[in-house]
Every structure is written in C-alpha cells, then in structure tokens.
Amino acid sequence: MEKWKNDDELFSLIKAELFTAVVGDVMDKIGLLRQFLPPQIQPLDTSMVIAGRAMPVLEADMISGEQSVHNAVLQQPFGLMLQALDDLKKNEVYICSGSSPTYALWGELMSTRAMKLGAAGAVVNGYSRDTRGILQLQFPVFSYGRYAQDQGPRGKVMDFRVPIEMNGVIIRPGDIVVGDLDGVCIVPQDAVEEVFRLALEKARGEKMVRDRIENGMSASAAFAQYGIM
C-alpha cells in the first residue's frame, strides 16, 4: 500500500479510487459511527465529487430589518460571509451550518470566487441558488437542492474556522470532507491516515471480489474467502 505524500496526492487517490460508501464502512468498523451528513445534502449534479479539508462556517438566522446594537458582525450585510469566502485556501471545502434550511447559503458568485482560490467545493446545510451558473462552472456544490430565496435579509455568517455540527456530526477545521452522489461524510483529522489506508485496501479488495463473482463465484463463497460484500 503506497503512502500519499501530501493532500494533493491523497485527494487524487480519493477521487480516483474511493467513494463515500467504502469510506463510511471503514469508519463504522473503527467505531466512527456518526460521520455522514444529513441525507438531504446532495450534489447539484450526480457527477460532482468533493474531496478536501473542511473550512467550517457558522450561520445564524436573522429577523429581516432588525439591526443589532451590540454586535458589529450583525451590522454587516452578510455578517462574516465575505471574509469567510475570501479566506478559503487550496483544497478546502466551505462547509456551512447553523441556520434554518429556508434560504440559499451558496450561489454562483461565491462559486466563482472559491474556484479562483483553488477550493475543492461547498457543502451547505440548506439550499443553493444560481444553479445554471454553478452547473456551467462545474464547481462541486452539495446542498438541499435549488431554491432562490436569498440569505441577505434572513441570515448572517457569525464565525468561521470553528467547529460546527450537522445533525450530530461534528465538523472541525482540517477534517476531510468526502462527497459524491451517495452523500457526504466527514473523516476526523486524527483518523485520516487509518481511514484512507483501510478504505483503499477495501476498495481494491471489492474490485477483486467483483471480478470473482463475475467469473461465477457465489456471494457466500466470496464473503467466506475475502470477508467483503
């Protein structure tokens, strides 16, 4: 089993050989049982794949027209959203939660800026908009789906590069985000080497088992011999 030298090599391996099901199975086996984000979070296009480091963003609902006199962040049009977007680094994923899923948390211009910075994609616990533009860019965006209602008067980013939670899944800065048409899972930073080493072994083993089954081996015999199904 070769060892990747850096994030670029790891993310290339993930995109070439892995998928969320095998990564999730491995995490189950080592006791990481709550690592999948809500099933409503899906790619805008089934061909979209994400592999990158989490840059968590904390959003909060606001009451339209109401202005805070105590918190300077709330006096900005989008809170800290623009600062968070501009702070994205290469191979990072803008991953946002904290608000009610009643408006769009991501759009085309945000995708354009994120692409310029080398970001790996966006995952939001809510909706996205400007769908035609995002699809033309082919920037990987995972959301609840398409809904044009804007966050501007309804929500603000309160902080970023802080731990966030989605339905019991804790996402910390630097965790690895893996997403495909079967959903999105989070690999904790301190488990990255073990998870992806085992996931690569399992994925390669599954290919071998598939070949055996295609050549006539029964499912029972394949599982008895290889322990994979």
Short mmCIF file of C-alpha atoms in Angstrom, two decimals:
data_model
loop_
_atom_site.label_atom_id
_atom_site.label_comp_id
_atom_site.label_asym_id
_atom_site.label_seq_id
_atom_site.Cartn_x
_atom_site.Cartn_y
_atom_site.Cartn_z
CA MET A 1 0.00 0.00 0.00
CA GLU A 2 1.59 3.25 -1.14
CA LYS A 3 1.51 6.25 1.16
CA TRP A 4 0.43 9.61 -0.19
CA LYS A 5 2.96 12.41 0.31
CA ASN A 6 0.57 15.37 0.62
CA ASP A 7 -3.05 16.45 0.35
CA ASP A 8 -2.90 16.75 -3.43
CA GLU A 9 -1.93 13.08 -3.72
CA LEU A 10 -4.49 11.98 -1.13
CA PHE A 11 -7.36 13.83 -2.78
CA SER A 12 -6.36 12.44 -6.18
CA LEU A 13 -6.45 8.91 -4.73
CA ILE A 14 -9.85 9.54 -3.16
CA LYS A 15 -11.33 10.80 -6.42
CA ALA A 16 -9.77 8.01 -8.47
CA GLU A 17 -10.46 5.00 -6.25
CA LEU A 18 -12.84 5.74 -3.38
CA PHE A 19 -16.47 6.63 -2.76
CA THR A 20 -18.49 7.58 0.30
CA ALA A 21 -19.86 4.08 0.91
CA VAL A 22 -16.44 2.48 1.35
CA VAL A 23 -15.13 5.39 3.45
CA GLY A 24 -18.23 5.18 5.65
CA ASP A 25 -17.93 1.39 6.01
CA VAL A 26 -14.35 1.72 7.22
CA MET A 27 -15.29 4.40 9.75
CA ASP A 28 -18.07 2.15 11.05
CA LYS A 29 -15.55 -0.63 11.63
CA ILE A 30 -13.21 1.56 13.68
CA GLY A 31 -16.05 3.00 15.78
CA LEU A 32 -16.74 6.29 13.98
CA LEU A 33 -20.46 5.67 13.61
CA ARG A 34 -21.89 9.17 13.09
CA GLN A 35 -19.92 10.71 10.24
CA PHE A 36 -22.49 11.09 7.45
CA LEU A 37 -24.20 14.44 6.98
CA PRO A 38 -28.00 14.57 6.57
CA PRO A 39 -29.19 12.64 3.50
CA GLN A 40 -30.92 15.76 2.17
CA ILE A 41 -27.48 17.16 1.31
CA GLN A 42 -26.90 16.03 -2.27
CA PRO A 43 -24.79 17.19 -5.24
CA LEU A 44 -26.37 19.61 -7.70
CA ASP A 45 -25.18 17.23 -10.42
CA THR A 46 -24.65 13.50 -9.89
CA SER A 47 -21.17 13.70 -11.43
CA MET A 48 -19.93 16.11 -8.74
CA VAL A 49 -17.35 14.77 -6.28
CA ILE A 50 -15.74 16.54 -3.32
CA ALA A 51 -12.53 15.66 -1.50
CA GLY A 52 -10.96 18.39 0.60
CA ARG A 53 -10.25 19.88 4.00
CA ALA A 54 -13.15 21.35 5.96
CA MET A 55 -13.35 25.11 6.42
CA PRO A 56 -16.41 25.24 8.71
CA VAL A 57 -18.70 28.27 8.62
CA LEU A 58 -21.30 29.10 11.28
CA GLU A 59 -24.52 30.75 10.03
CA ALA A 60 -27.44 32.09 12.07
CA ASP A 61 -30.96 33.22 11.20
CA MET A 62 -31.80 36.92 11.45
CA ILE A 63 -35.08 38.82 11.56
CA SER A 64 -35.33 40.98 8.47
CA GLY A 65 -35.00 44.68 9.15
CA GLU A 66 -33.75 44.24 12.71
CA GLN A 67 -30.27 45.60 13.49
CA SER A 68 -28.10 44.67 16.45
CA VAL A 69 -26.67 47.49 18.51
CA HIS A 70 -24.27 45.22 20.41
CA ASN A 71 -22.64 43.01 17.77
CA ALA A 72 -20.69 44.63 14.93
CA VAL A 73 -20.78 41.40 12.92
CA LEU A 74 -24.56 41.64 12.66
CA GLN A 75 -24.29 45.15 11.25
CA GLN A 76 -22.57 43.84 8.11
CA PRO A 77 -24.84 42.82 5.19
CA PHE A 78 -23.88 39.12 5.29
CA GLY A 79 -22.09 39.05 8.63
CA LEU A 80 -18.66 37.47 8.05
CA MET A 81 -19.66 35.61 4.89
CA LEU A 82 -17.42 37.59 2.53
CA GLN A 83 -14.45 37.29 4.88
CA ALA A 84 -15.02 33.55 5.19
CA LEU A 85 -15.25 33.16 1.43
CA ASP A 86 -12.07 35.16 0.84
CA ASP A 87 -10.23 33.09 3.46
CA LEU A 88 -10.68 29.81 1.56
CA LYS A 89 -7.43 28.01 0.76
CA LYS A 90 -6.48 25.46 -1.88
CA ASN A 91 -8.25 22.11 -1.42
CA GLU A 92 -10.61 23.48 1.25
CA VAL A 93 -14.36 22.96 1.40
CA TYR A 94 -16.68 25.77 2.50
CA ILE A 95 -18.99 23.83 4.81
CA CYS A 96 -21.80 25.80 6.44
CA SER A 97 -24.46 25.08 9.05
CA GLY A 98 -26.37 26.67 11.92
CA SER A 99 -29.33 28.30 10.20
CA SER A 100 -32.78 27.01 9.33
CA PRO A 101 -32.93 25.47 5.84
CA THR A 102 -35.22 28.17 4.45
CA TYR A 103 -32.90 30.13 2.14
CA ALA A 104 -29.87 29.74 -0.10
CA LEU A 105 -26.45 29.63 1.55
CA TRP A 106 -24.42 29.40 -1.67
CA GLY A 107 -24.54 30.79 -5.21
CA GLU A 108 -22.74 31.37 -8.49
CA LEU A 109 -20.57 34.34 -7.49
CA MET A 110 -19.44 32.52 -4.37
CA SER A 111 -18.55 29.53 -6.56
CA THR A 112 -16.58 31.77 -8.91
CA ARG A 113 -14.54 33.23 -6.05
CA ALA A 114 -13.99 29.81 -4.44
CA MET A 115 -12.74 28.36 -7.72
CA LYS A 116 -10.30 31.25 -8.11
CA LEU A 117 -8.88 30.40 -4.69
CA GLY A 118 -8.49 26.70 -5.52
CA ALA A 119 -11.22 25.49 -3.17
CA ALA A 120 -12.49 21.92 -3.50
CA GLY A 121 -16.21 22.62 -3.21
CA ALA A 122 -19.06 23.77 -0.97
CA VAL A 123 -21.36 21.83 1.35
CA VAL A 124 -24.27 23.68 2.97
CA ASN A 125 -26.91 22.56 5.43
CA GLY A 126 -29.56 24.36 3.43
CA TYR A 127 -30.20 25.39 -0.15
CA SER A 128 -28.14 26.78 -3.03
CA ARG A 129 -29.16 29.01 -5.93
CA ASP A 130 -27.91 30.32 -9.30
CA THR A 131 -27.98 26.69 -10.35
CA ARG A 132 -27.42 27.18 -14.08
CA GLY A 133 -24.33 29.26 -13.40
CA ILE A 134 -22.90 26.76 -10.91
CA LEU A 135 -23.51 23.88 -13.31
CA GLN A 136 -21.72 25.76 -16.06
CA LEU A 137 -18.77 26.29 -13.73
CA GLN A 138 -18.90 22.62 -12.67
CA PHE A 139 -17.89 23.67 -9.18
CA PRO A 140 -18.89 20.89 -6.75
CA VAL A 141 -21.81 22.12 -4.61
CA PHE A 142 -23.78 19.92 -2.20
CA SER A 143 -26.99 21.28 -0.72
CA TYR A 144 -30.65 20.50 -0.03
CA GLY A 145 -31.34 21.49 -3.63
CA ARG A 146 -32.31 24.51 -5.69
CA TYR A 147 -34.06 27.45 -4.02
CA ALA A 148 -33.51 31.10 -4.92
CA GLN A 149 -34.55 32.81 -1.67
CA ASP A 150 -31.52 34.85 -0.56
CA GLN A 151 -29.73 34.72 2.77
CA GLY A 152 -29.12 38.50 2.68
CA PRO A 153 -32.06 39.65 4.87
CA ARG A 154 -32.51 36.26 6.56
CA GLY A 155 -29.14 35.02 7.77
CA LYS A 156 -25.57 36.03 8.55
CA VAL A 157 -22.28 34.24 8.99
CA MET A 158 -21.30 34.58 12.64
CA ASP A 159 -17.86 32.92 12.54
CA PHE A 160 -15.66 30.60 10.51
CA ARG A 161 -12.83 28.13 11.05
CA VAL A 162 -14.68 27.00 14.16
CA PRO A 163 -16.26 23.60 14.93
CA ILE A 164 -19.83 23.24 13.69
CA GLU A 165 -22.43 20.49 13.96
CA MET A 166 -24.85 18.97 11.48
CA ASN A 167 -27.38 16.55 12.96
CA GLY A 168 -24.90 15.22 15.49
CA VAL A 169 -21.88 15.20 13.18
CA ILE A 170 -19.08 17.42 14.46
CA ILE A 171 -17.00 19.11 11.75
CA ARG A 172 -13.72 20.70 12.78
CA PRO A 173 -11.29 22.76 10.71
CA GLY A 174 -9.00 20.42 8.81
CA ASP A 175 -11.28 17.37 8.87
CA ILE A 176 -11.63 15.75 5.47
CA VAL A 177 -14.89 16.06 3.55
CA VAL A 178 -15.75 13.35 1.02
CA GLY A 179 -18.87 13.71 -1.09
CA ASP A 180 -20.44 12.03 -4.10
CA LEU A 181 -23.90 11.14 -5.37
CA ASP A 182 -24.49 8.95 -2.27
CA GLY A 183 -23.97 11.82 0.18
CA VAL A 184 -21.25 13.47 2.25
CA CYS A 185 -19.15 12.05 5.10
CA ILE A 186 -16.60 13.64 7.43
CA VAL A 187 -13.29 11.99 8.32
CA PRO A 188 -11.85 13.42 11.57
CA GLN A 189 -8.38 14.83 11.16
CA ASP A 190 -6.83 12.47 13.70
CA ALA A 191 -8.19 9.41 11.85
CA VAL A 192 -7.25 10.38 8.30
CA GLU A 193 -4.29 8.04 7.81
CA GLU A 194 -6.05 4.97 9.22
CA VAL A 195 -9.36 5.59 7.45
CA PHE A 196 -7.94 6.13 3.98
CA ARG A 197 -5.37 3.34 4.26
CA LEU A 198 -8.16 0.91 5.16
CA ALA A 199 -10.57 2.41 2.60
CA LEU A 200 -8.07 1.94 -0.23
CA GLU A 201 -7.48 -1.66 0.86
CA LYS A 202 -11.23 -2.30 0.97
CA ALA A 203 -11.96 -0.63 -2.36
CA ARG A 204 -9.24 -2.62 -4.09
CA GLY A 205 -10.48 -5.79 -2.39
CA GLU A 206 -14.03 -5.09 -3.58
CA LYS A 207 -12.80 -4.87 -7.18
CA MET A 208 -11.20 -8.29 -6.81
CA VAL A 209 -14.37 -9.77 -5.30
CA ARG A 210 -16.47 -8.29 -8.11
CA ASP A 211 -14.17 -9.97 -10.63
CA ARG A 212 -14.56 -13.31 -8.83
CA ILE A 213 -18.36 -13.00 -8.75
CA GLU A 214 -18.44 -12.04 -12.43
CA ASN A 215 -16.46 -15.22 -13.10
CA GLY A 216 -19.02 -17.38 -11.29
CA MET A 217 -18.07 -17.40 -7.59
CA SER A 218 -21.09 -17.30 -5.27
CA ALA A 219 -21.65 -14.38 -2.94
CA SER A 220 -21.39 -16.72 0.07
CA ALA A 221 -18.08 -18.16 -1.08
CA ALA A 222 -16.71 -14.72 -1.88
CA PHE A 223 -17.59 -13.40 1.56
CA ALA A 224 -16.21 -16.51 3.27
CA GLN A 225 -12.89 -16.16 1.43
CA TYR A 226 -12.43 -12.38 1.34
CA GLY A 227 -14.72 -11.02 4.07
CA ILE A 228 -16.06 -8.38 1.66
CA MET A 229 -19.57 -7.85 0.33
#
